[in-house]
């Protein structure tokens, strides 16, 4: 396949060099794509990354949150430090693209483009090691388990920023539906917080013919489901975005038995830390008091909440400036809409707020397919502009 980038043909050394790497990058991307690995199991991918980085002269630190690794390259005498992050994990989806490089493993697929993210950062890694046109310490962070498994937090907990101090950090994700190789930025809240709650209603089971002798948890769950809808519509400021989704209600097996318990699974999202707090506290009140009004009780188990992803304004403007100077104003968009999806990089920005997460368009033409879909594929046309963006950020932040 001929790889076509949407960028204007800049005759710069950077683009000439990166175009030379392109065939190898396409090969690496497709090799990772053929061998997708789930979160914290990315041993082949991690080996491949470590081998490439080592061969290009990086000091490679492995085993940070199991399969995570950091490649360090120090050039010159500056004390400035920079962290660039890519994610490596795949999803438990059965690929349906029928492409020659489709997943060779059933029910495993790079359906979020992390194969491409890893490869774009490797492209920049090679370029920066060859050219060494910067002054400072470059930390290339390859994180495991981005897909709701807490890989970013695990790396932070394993001492990521203590061992590899970063004055600023950046993350990049592809986005289908946007033109290939164009860049999208937003300062402040860009991706939502996401909390998963398991609510168990404890009622009293019994014969379906004698409901007055029971406390029916199904009726309680139904009432709670409706009452929860009033939180976003009646409690949250109308100028703020919030989502409460009841994604699952499980209770009972047969028609003539009232079960003793019901389990509800909730997804809760917000773009503001205060709104997130409000949602969680109102949910607790509504669930507890609704249950109580029926003579039931309820327990809430909150699991692994991703924080709101907050981009620093200075670093967002800086990254936007890098994209604009490399690709032109028409390819660098400031003020992108925030999304109610969540992103693990929010944990890294929580620990190290001086940074920015941004999107690279994955293509908006025919065949453009959303991430987490069996028909999705990372667009190899992003490899060169993505690697150039990383390289430009490094050269700009760690100015020689
Ligand atoms: Zn994903
Ligand atoms: Zn992703």
XYZ file of C-alpha atoms and ligand atoms in Angstrom:
402
model
C 0.000 0.000 0.000
C 1.279 3.449 -0.823
C 1.197 5.565 2.272
C -0.158 9.024 1.689
C 0.132 11.756 4.224
C -2.168 14.754 4.021
C 0.591 17.126 5.011
C 2.027 19.628 2.583
C 5.354 18.411 1.204
C 7.760 20.308 3.405
C 11.297 20.042 2.127
C 12.783 19.926 5.569
C 15.477 17.580 6.758
C 13.057 16.182 9.332
C 10.486 15.105 6.782
C 13.099 13.747 4.373
C 14.616 11.681 7.166
C 11.271 10.442 8.459
C 10.139 9.500 4.964
C 13.216 7.296 4.696
C 12.038 5.493 7.862
C 8.476 5.126 6.621
C 8.726 1.623 5.093
C 10.279 0.317 8.312
C 7.647 2.084 10.425
C 4.824 0.587 8.359
C 6.407 -2.840 8.843
C 6.726 -2.338 12.624
C 3.138 -1.074 12.914
C 1.746 -4.057 11.027
C 3.899 -6.506 12.946
C 2.509 -5.164 16.239
C -0.966 -5.202 14.712
C -0.656 -8.899 13.825
C 0.307 -9.730 17.409
C -2.032 -7.784 19.696
C -1.576 -8.183 23.445
C -3.957 -7.195 26.244
C -3.051 -4.835 29.097
C -0.055 -5.873 31.255
C 0.592 -8.766 28.839
C 2.423 -6.712 26.178
C 5.628 -8.766 26.408
C 6.268 -9.166 22.657
C 5.497 -5.497 21.996
C 7.626 -4.414 24.931
C 10.520 -6.632 23.706
C 10.246 -5.121 20.230
C 10.259 -1.551 21.579
C 13.178 -2.268 23.924
C 15.193 -3.895 21.148
C 14.687 -0.947 18.759
C 15.422 1.697 21.401
C 18.568 -0.121 22.535
C 19.808 -0.440 18.960
C 19.402 3.330 18.506
C 21.410 4.117 21.637
C 18.694 4.688 24.253
C 19.157 3.651 27.844
C 16.166 1.348 28.323
C 14.458 0.773 31.689
C 12.027 -2.135 31.670
C 9.530 -3.695 34.044
C 7.927 -0.406 35.132
C 4.381 -1.608 35.911
C 5.204 -5.053 34.485
C 5.441 -4.537 30.709
C 5.937 -0.755 30.759
C 9.271 0.758 29.758
C 11.070 4.077 29.439
C 13.767 4.885 26.884
C 16.105 7.692 27.962
C 18.342 9.755 25.688
C 20.401 12.585 27.107
C 22.010 15.094 24.777
C 24.000 18.186 25.780
C 24.250 19.753 29.205
C 20.764 21.180 29.786
C 18.832 19.991 32.856
C 15.550 20.244 30.968
C 13.549 17.025 30.799
C 10.655 15.924 28.617
C 8.295 12.929 28.652
C 6.520 11.652 25.526
C 4.057 8.822 26.070
C 2.635 6.082 23.843
C 0.364 3.187 24.848
C 0.871 -0.427 23.739
C -2.163 -2.560 24.646
C -4.874 -4.106 22.469
C -8.542 -4.982 23.105
C -10.507 -8.243 23.517
C -12.241 -7.774 20.129
C -12.282 -10.195 17.186
C -10.884 -8.361 14.149
C -13.090 -8.167 11.038
C -10.947 -6.097 8.646
C -9.597 -9.040 6.548
C -6.503 -6.934 5.911
C -3.259 -8.815 5.175
C -1.882 -7.599 8.526
C -5.030 -8.447 10.505
C -4.692 -9.878 14.001
C -3.452 -13.468 14.084
C -4.946 -14.013 17.531
C -8.693 -14.679 17.978
C -10.521 -12.122 20.137
C -7.482 -9.863 20.336
C -7.206 -6.754 18.244
C -5.500 -3.373 18.039
C -8.867 -1.649 17.707
C -7.746 1.597 19.343
C -4.612 2.228 17.274
C -2.095 1.757 20.077
C -0.007 -0.202 17.530
C 0.241 3.080 15.606
C 0.898 5.168 18.729
C 3.819 2.919 19.699
C 5.184 3.076 16.140
C 4.906 6.881 15.787
C 6.943 7.311 18.970
C 9.499 4.766 17.715
C 9.796 6.760 14.480
C 10.566 9.913 16.450
C 12.922 7.938 18.706
C 15.036 6.853 15.763
C 15.057 10.311 14.190
C 15.997 12.061 17.457
C 18.766 9.544 18.175
C 20.235 10.007 14.683
C 20.001 13.790 14.548
C 20.465 14.610 18.274
C 19.289 18.124 17.559
C 18.178 18.864 21.116
C 19.634 19.723 24.506
C 18.316 17.922 27.590
C 16.874 14.584 28.636
C 14.259 12.849 26.566
C 12.113 10.211 28.319
C 10.077 8.058 25.952
C 7.338 6.413 27.995
C 5.749 3.236 26.599
C 2.850 2.426 28.880
C 0.934 -0.835 29.262
C -2.760 -1.328 29.908
C -4.368 1.946 28.833
C -7.768 0.331 28.219
C -9.415 0.843 31.633
C -6.798 -1.277 33.389
C -4.899 1.537 35.072
C -1.511 1.192 33.358
C -0.745 4.915 33.677
C -1.480 4.958 37.404
C 0.563 1.764 37.829
C 3.564 3.435 36.165
C 3.152 6.556 38.312
C 2.892 4.338 41.425
C 6.043 2.520 40.295
C 7.915 5.835 40.524
C 7.760 6.920 36.874
C 8.211 10.661 37.500
C 10.508 10.159 40.494
C 12.895 7.990 38.500
C 12.447 9.920 35.244
C 11.606 13.534 36.112
C 9.723 15.289 33.303
C 9.340 19.086 33.184
C 6.482 18.510 30.734
C 4.636 15.473 29.381
C 2.662 14.916 26.188
C 0.320 12.203 24.910
C -1.154 11.692 21.415
C -4.149 9.609 20.262
C -5.517 8.993 16.791
C -9.106 10.013 16.102
C -11.212 8.563 13.276
C -13.527 11.005 11.533
C -10.862 13.725 11.425
C -8.606 14.277 8.384
C -5.403 12.208 8.313
C -2.398 13.854 9.873
C -4.220 16.945 11.148
C -3.839 17.873 14.810
C -6.475 18.896 17.379
C -5.836 20.650 20.686
C -7.792 21.960 23.630
C -6.577 23.481 26.881
C -8.340 22.636 30.134
C -10.709 19.661 30.359
C -10.428 17.569 27.189
C -11.557 14.071 28.218
C -14.063 13.160 30.911
C -13.604 11.470 34.249
C -15.056 7.973 34.230
C -16.210 6.130 37.329
C -17.705 2.643 37.318
C -20.033 1.856 40.206
C -21.525 -1.492 41.194
C -24.732 -1.018 43.169
C -26.166 -4.043 44.964
C -29.749 -3.821 46.215
C -30.423 -6.111 49.158
C -34.138 -6.913 49.371
C -36.000 -9.994 50.635
C -36.747 -12.862 48.260
C -39.897 -14.940 48.226
C -42.785 -16.414 46.233
C -43.848 -14.373 43.223
C -47.481 -14.888 44.252
C -46.897 -13.284 47.667
C -45.082 -9.994 46.901
C -46.304 -8.450 50.168
C -44.045 -10.870 52.063
C -40.974 -9.771 50.080
C -38.889 -6.657 49.469
C -38.575 -6.736 45.689
C -35.081 -5.515 44.624
C -36.177 -5.359 40.972
C -38.751 -2.674 41.742
C -36.122 -0.855 43.815
C -33.603 -1.022 40.940
C -36.217 0.277 38.496
C -37.054 3.177 40.778
C -33.382 4.007 41.341
C -32.775 3.943 37.574
C -35.454 6.592 37.041
C -34.416 8.675 40.043
C -30.793 8.724 38.843
C -31.930 10.506 35.671
C -32.872 13.541 37.738
C -29.290 14.130 38.905
C -27.985 15.340 35.521
C -31.255 17.085 34.637
C -31.967 18.736 38.034
C -28.717 18.938 40.062
C -25.905 19.606 37.593
C -25.391 23.171 36.347
C -26.881 23.313 32.841
C -23.599 24.756 31.530
C -21.694 21.594 32.543
C -21.578 18.218 30.819
C -22.341 15.049 32.785
C -23.445 11.486 32.072
C -24.951 8.793 34.289
C -25.572 5.567 32.384
C -27.113 2.473 33.959
C -25.486 -0.068 31.667
C -26.595 -3.265 33.373
C -29.278 -4.512 35.752
C -29.053 -8.164 36.784
C -31.651 -9.805 39.001
C -33.739 -12.949 39.208
C -34.051 -16.056 37.017
C -37.700 -17.060 36.759
C -41.121 -15.411 36.620
C -42.559 -16.691 39.889
C -39.734 -15.916 42.314
C -38.864 -12.524 43.766
C -35.038 -12.485 44.012
C -33.228 -11.349 47.143
C -30.758 -9.053 45.393
C -30.275 -6.985 42.250
C -26.987 -5.737 40.793
C -26.758 -2.469 38.848
C -23.672 -1.260 36.944
C -23.264 2.471 36.398
C -20.929 4.568 34.279
C -20.497 8.131 35.549
C -18.729 10.878 33.564
C -17.953 14.568 33.944
C -15.625 17.217 32.533
C -15.166 19.056 35.810
C -13.750 17.818 39.125
C -16.508 19.486 41.166
C -19.254 18.054 38.945
C -17.687 14.614 39.316
C -17.826 14.989 43.106
C -21.427 16.176 42.961
C -22.479 13.233 40.768
C -20.872 10.673 43.059
C -22.350 12.158 46.214
C -25.846 12.563 44.725
C -25.770 8.967 43.409
C -24.950 7.742 46.893
C -27.869 9.701 48.418
C -30.368 8.709 45.735
C -29.426 5.016 45.875
C -29.413 4.822 49.678
C -32.621 6.770 50.270
C -34.538 5.169 47.398
C -33.618 1.721 48.729
C -34.576 2.747 52.249
C -37.991 3.984 51.105
C -38.767 0.435 49.941
C -37.395 -1.227 53.080
C -34.292 -2.419 51.218
C -30.630 -1.561 51.658
C -27.960 -0.856 49.066
C -24.193 -1.109 48.909
C -22.073 0.806 46.398
C -18.701 -0.357 45.219
C -16.762 2.210 43.219
C -14.031 0.916 40.930
C -11.057 2.546 39.285
C -12.213 6.056 38.429
C -10.202 7.831 35.742
C -9.820 11.551 36.540
C -10.787 14.392 34.208
C -7.998 14.894 31.663
C -6.820 18.494 32.165
C -4.484 20.048 29.609
C -2.165 22.809 30.744
C -2.797 25.950 28.713
C 0.853 26.934 28.155
C 1.856 23.439 27.020
C -1.256 23.129 24.844
C -0.418 26.410 23.099
C 3.171 25.250 22.739
C 2.137 21.908 21.169
C -0.320 23.680 18.880
C 2.471 26.060 17.824
C 4.747 23.122 16.990
C 2.016 21.524 14.836
C 1.248 24.833 13.112
C 4.902 25.472 12.279
C 5.453 21.920 11.002
C 2.226 21.379 9.081
C 0.703 24.833 8.602
C -2.240 26.547 10.312
C -4.767 24.577 8.272
C -3.538 21.334 9.889
C -3.304 22.525 13.515
C -6.645 23.163 15.206
C -6.968 24.877 18.560
C -10.185 24.644 20.588
C -11.287 21.087 19.754
C -14.496 19.887 21.428
C -14.060 17.963 24.687
C -15.183 14.315 24.701
C -17.096 12.288 27.297
C -14.758 9.322 26.716
C -11.936 8.893 29.211
C -8.196 8.442 28.833
C -5.627 6.865 31.104
C -3.102 9.654 30.394
C -5.261 11.745 32.776
C -3.495 9.909 35.641
C -0.114 11.045 34.381
C -1.389 14.632 34.022
C -2.802 14.396 37.551
C 0.657 13.474 38.836
C 2.476 15.865 36.485
C 0.031 18.600 35.358
C 2.431 20.489 33.079
C 1.440 18.740 29.877
C -0.996 18.187 27.065
C -2.857 15.354 25.344
C -3.965 15.877 21.761
C -5.434 14.106 18.735
C -4.110 13.255 15.290
C -6.820 12.641 12.678
C -7.025 9.011 11.505
C -9.011 9.815 8.331
C -12.510 11.007 7.562
C -13.080 9.443 4.154
C -14.858 6.300 3.066
C -14.017 3.347 5.285
C -13.258 5.572 8.271
C -14.237 3.470 11.257
C -14.487 4.426 14.938
C -12.053 3.003 17.467
C -13.107 -0.061 19.527
C -14.877 -1.406 16.413
C -13.930 -4.756 14.736
C -13.553 -2.895 11.410
C -11.108 -0.278 12.685
C -7.486 0.057 11.557
C -4.827 2.622 12.363
C -4.060 4.738 9.287
C -0.418 4.290 8.242
C -0.643 7.756 6.688
C -0.376 9.077 10.270
C 3.017 7.480 10.916
C 5.215 10.171 9.362
C 3.235 13.235 10.524
C 2.818 11.672 13.983
C 6.524 10.918 14.291
C 7.318 14.422 12.981
C 5.009 15.937 15.609
C 6.788 14.027 18.389
C 10.187 15.000 17.012
C 9.107 18.645 16.662
C 7.860 18.699 20.254
C 11.153 17.266 21.501
C 13.300 19.661 19.443
C 11.106 22.595 20.418
C 10.867 21.848 24.134
C 14.499 20.765 24.521
C 15.827 23.527 22.300
C 19.434 22.962 21.296
Zn -9.314 2.559 23.464
Zn -6.788 4.282 22.827
